[in-house]
Coordinates of C-alpha atoms in Angstrom, one line a residue:
X215 CA -0.4 10.8 -9.9
X216 CA -0.4 10.1 -13.6
X217 CA -0.5 6.3 -13.1
X218 CA -4.1 5.6 -12.0
X219 CA -3.6 2.2 -10.4
X220 CA -4.8 1.7 -6.8
X221 CA -2.3 2.4 -4.0
X222 CA -0.8 -0.8 -2.5
X223 CA -0.8 -1.1 1.2
X224 CA 0.6 -4.1 3.2
X225 CA 1.0 -4.9 6.9
X226 CA 2.5 -8.2 8.2
X227 CA 3.2 -8.9 11.9
X228 CA 3.1 -11.4 14.7
X229 CA 1.7 -10.6 18.1
X230 CA 0.5 -12.9 20.9
X231 CA 1.1 -16.0 18.8
X232 CA -1.0 -14.7 15.9
X233 CA 0.3 -13.9 12.4
X234 CA -1.5 -11.1 10.7
X235 CA -1.7 -9.9 7.1
X236 CA -3.6 -6.7 6.1
X237 CA -3.4 -5.9 2.4
X238 CA -5.4 -3.4 0.3
X239 CA -5.5 -1.8 -3.1
X240 CA -6.7 1.7 -2.1
X241 CA -9.0 3.4 -4.7
X242 CA -7.6 6.5 -6.4
X243 CA -11.0 7.6 -7.6
X244 CA -14.6 7.7 -6.3
X245 CA -15.6 4.2 -7.4
X246 CA -19.2 5.2 -7.6
X247 CA -18.4 7.6 -10.3
X248 CA -15.9 5.3 -12.1
X249 CA -17.3 1.8 -12.6
X250 CA -14.6 1.1 -15.1
X251 CA -12.1 1.1 -12.3
X252 CA -14.2 -1.3 -10.3
X253 CA -14.2 -3.7 -13.3
X254 CA -10.5 -3.2 -14.0
X255 CA -9.0 -3.5 -10.5
X256 CA -11.6 -5.1 -8.2
X257 CA -14.0 -7.3 -10.3
X258 CA -13.6 -10.7 -12.0
X259 CA -10.7 -12.8 -10.7
X260 CA -9.8 -10.2 -8.0
X261 CA -13.2 -10.5 -6.5
X262 CA -13.1 -14.3 -6.7
X263 CA -9.7 -14.4 -5.0
X264 CA -10.9 -12.1 -2.2
X265 CA -14.0 -14.4 -1.6
X266 CA -11.7 -17.5 -1.5
X267 CA -9.4 -15.8 1.0
X268 CA -12.2 -15.3 3.5
X269 CA -12.7 -19.1 3.6
X270 CA -9.1 -20.4 4.0
X271 CA -9.0 -23.0 6.8
X272 CA -7.0 -21.7 9.7
X273 CA -7.4 -18.1 8.8
X274 CA -9.8 -15.7 10.5
X275 CA -10.9 -12.5 8.6
X276 CA -11.5 -9.3 10.5
X277 CA -12.0 -5.5 9.9
X278 CA -10.5 -2.4 11.3
X279 CA -12.3 -0.9 14.3
X280 CA -11.7 2.6 12.9
X281 CA -14.5 3.8 10.6
X282 CA -12.2 6.4 9.1
X283 CA -10.0 3.6 7.8
X284 CA -12.9 1.4 6.6
X285 CA -14.2 4.4 4.7
X286 CA -11.0 4.6 2.6
X287 CA -10.5 0.9 1.9
X288 CA -11.0 -0.8 -1.4
X289 CA -13.7 -3.4 -2.1
X290 CA -11.2 -6.3 -1.8
X291 CA -9.3 -5.2 1.4
X292 CA -7.9 -8.2 3.2
X293 CA -7.4 -8.5 6.9
X294 CA -6.6 -12.1 8.0
X295 CA -4.9 -13.7 11.0
X296 CA -3.9 -17.2 12.0
X297 CA -1.8 -19.1 14.4
X298 CA 1.9 -18.3 13.9
X299 CA 2.7 -21.9 14.9
X300 CA 0.4 -23.3 12.1
X301 CA 2.5 -23.8 8.9
X302 CA -0.6 -24.0 6.8
X303 CA -1.9 -20.7 8.0
X304 CA 1.4 -19.0 7.6
X305 CA 1.9 -20.4 4.1
X306 CA -1.6 -19.2 3.2
X307 CA -0.8 -15.7 4.4
X308 CA 2.5 -15.6 2.5
X309 CA 0.7 -16.7 -0.7
X310 CA -1.8 -13.9 -0.3
X311 CA 1.0 -11.4 0.3
X312 CA 2.8 -12.4 -2.9
X313 CA -0.4 -12.4 -4.9
X314 CA -1.3 -8.9 -3.6
X315 CA 2.1 -7.4 -4.5
X316 CA 2.3 -9.3 -7.8
X317 CA -1.1 -8.1 -8.9
X318 CA -0.2 -4.5 -8.2
X319 CA 3.1 -4.8 -10.1
X320 CA 1.3 -6.2 -13.0
X321 CA -1.0 -3.1 -13.0
X322 CA 2.0 -0.8 -12.8
X323 CA 3.5 -2.4 -15.9
X324 CA 0.4 -2.3 -18.1
X325 CA -2.0 0.5 -17.1
X326 CA -1.9 3.5 -19.4
X327 CA -0.8 6.9 -17.9
X328 CA -3.4 9.7 -17.5
X329 CA -3.1 12.3 -20.3
X330 CA -5.6 14.7 -18.8
X331 CA -3.7 17.2 -16.6
X332 CA -6.7 18.2 -14.6
X333 CA -7.6 14.6 -13.9
X334 CA -4.0 13.9 -12.8
X335 CA -4.1 16.8 -10.5
X336 CA -7.4 15.6 -8.9
X337 CA -5.8 12.2 -8.3
X338 CA -2.8 13.9 -6.7
X339 CA -5.1 15.9 -4.3
X340 CA -7.0 12.7 -3.4
X341 CA -3.7 11.0 -2.8
X342 CA -2.6 13.6 -0.3
X343 CA -5.9 13.3 1.6
X344 CA -5.6 9.5 1.7
X345 CA -2.0 9.6 3.0
X346 CA -2.9 12.2 5.6
X347 CA -5.8 10.2 6.9
X348 CA -3.8 6.9 7.1
X349 CA -0.9 8.8 8.7
X350 CA -3.1 10.2 11.4
X351 CA -4.7 6.8 12.1
X352 CA -1.3 5.0 12.3
X353 CA 0.0 7.8 14.6
X354 CA -2.9 7.5 17.0
X355 CA -2.7 3.7 17.1
X356 CA 1.0 3.7 17.6
X357 CA 1.1 6.1 20.5
X358 CA -0.5 3.5 22.7
X359 CA 2.5 1.1 22.2
X360 CA 5.5 3.2 21.3
X361 CA 5.0 6.7 22.6
X362 CA 4.1 9.9 20.6
X363 CA 7.6 10.7 19.2
X364 CA 8.3 7.3 17.7
X365 CA 4.7 6.9 16.5
X366 CA 4.8 10.3 14.7
X367 CA 8.1 9.3 13.0
X368 CA 6.9 5.9 11.9
X369 CA 3.5 7.1 10.7
X370 CA 5.2 9.9 8.6
X371 CA 7.5 7.4 7.0
X372 CA 4.6 5.0 6.2
X373 CA 2.8 7.9 4.5
X374 CA 5.8 8.8 2.4
X375 CA 8.6 10.7 4.1
X376 CA 9.6 14.0 2.5
X377 CA 13.4 13.5 2.3
X378 CA 15.9 16.1 1.2
X379 CA 16.7 15.7 -2.5
X380 CA 20.4 16.2 -1.9
X381 CA 20.5 13.1 0.2
X382 CA 19.6 11.1 -2.9
X383 CA 17.4 8.9 -0.8
X384 CA 14.0 9.7 -2.1
X385 CA 12.8 7.5 -4.9
X386 CA 11.0 9.1 -7.9
X387 CA 7.2 8.4 -7.7
X388 CA 6.3 5.2 -9.4
X389 CA 3.7 7.0 -11.5
X390 CA 6.4 8.7 -13.6
X391 CA 7.4 5.7 -15.6
X392 CA 7.9 5.4 -19.3
X393 CA 4.7 5.1 -21.2
X394 CA 5.8 1.8 -22.9
X395 CA 5.7 -1.0 -20.4
X396 CA 8.6 -3.4 -20.4
X397 CA 10.4 -5.9 -18.2
X398 CA 12.7 -3.2 -17.1
X399 CA 9.8 -1.1 -15.8
X400 CA 8.8 -3.8 -13.4
X401 CA 12.4 -4.2 -12.2
X402 CA 12.7 -0.5 -11.7
X403 CA 9.4 -0.5 -9.7
X404 CA 10.7 -3.3 -7.5
X405 CA 14.0 -1.4 -6.9
X406 CA 12.0 1.8 -6.0
X407 CA 10.0 -0.2 -3.5
X408 CA 13.1 -1.7 -2.0
X409 CA 14.8 1.7 -1.7
X410 CA 11.7 3.3 -0.2
X411 CA 11.4 0.5 2.4
X412 CA 15.1 0.8 3.4
X413 CA 14.9 4.5 3.6
X414 CA 11.7 4.4 5.8
X415 CA 13.5 1.9 8.1
X416 CA 16.5 4.3 8.4
X417 CA 14.2 7.2 9.2
X418 CA 12.4 5.3 12.0
X419 CA 15.5 3.9 13.5
X420 CA 17.5 7.2 13.2
X421 CA 20.3 5.4 11.3
X422 CA 22.4 7.6 8.9
X423 CA 21.9 6.9 5.2
X424 CA 24.6 5.4 3.1
X425 CA 27.7 7.7 2.9
X426 CA 26.9 9.2 6.3
X427 CA 24.1 11.6 5.2
X428 CA 21.2 11.9 7.7
X429 CA 17.9 10.8 6.3

């Protein structure tokens, strides 16, 4: 909560012959009250790239049908799909995926930490609300395809599973990084993302963690 960069969200998938990318940088603040965050994370080049992505040949933009999700999204939220058999469309989606993640990692490396304890706590409270809202949306959407039990497990892992500390499987929050950005910070962030992804997959699949511990 001390690192005030937007949350990164990503979804990729293929269904009925269509490849889909949904990507967002979720705001951590009320952007109406914090225009400096709009300028830092959503304006300029980011706004231009979002506009360009809406016009890529072979890709079709769309929006979530759930108003509770749209209410949380950032100004540059992406939702694109194209034919999975079209190499150009797939390459364009992959390029946007890498750009989205690379932009976020750059922010993690360079954005100053919050020094105001009260402000950091307010960000933490908003984070919990965001995670709960997205968890509930994913659970409701997943129940139609995978049943309530699997949908509940998957949505909880996507929101950030609360794993037992003794299992050693829970990565430290990315916000708690050294104040001085360095190449090692980005590598540590990438490693945390990889470990979180692997842990979430184990939780969903019910596979024991390394060493035989249950996630």
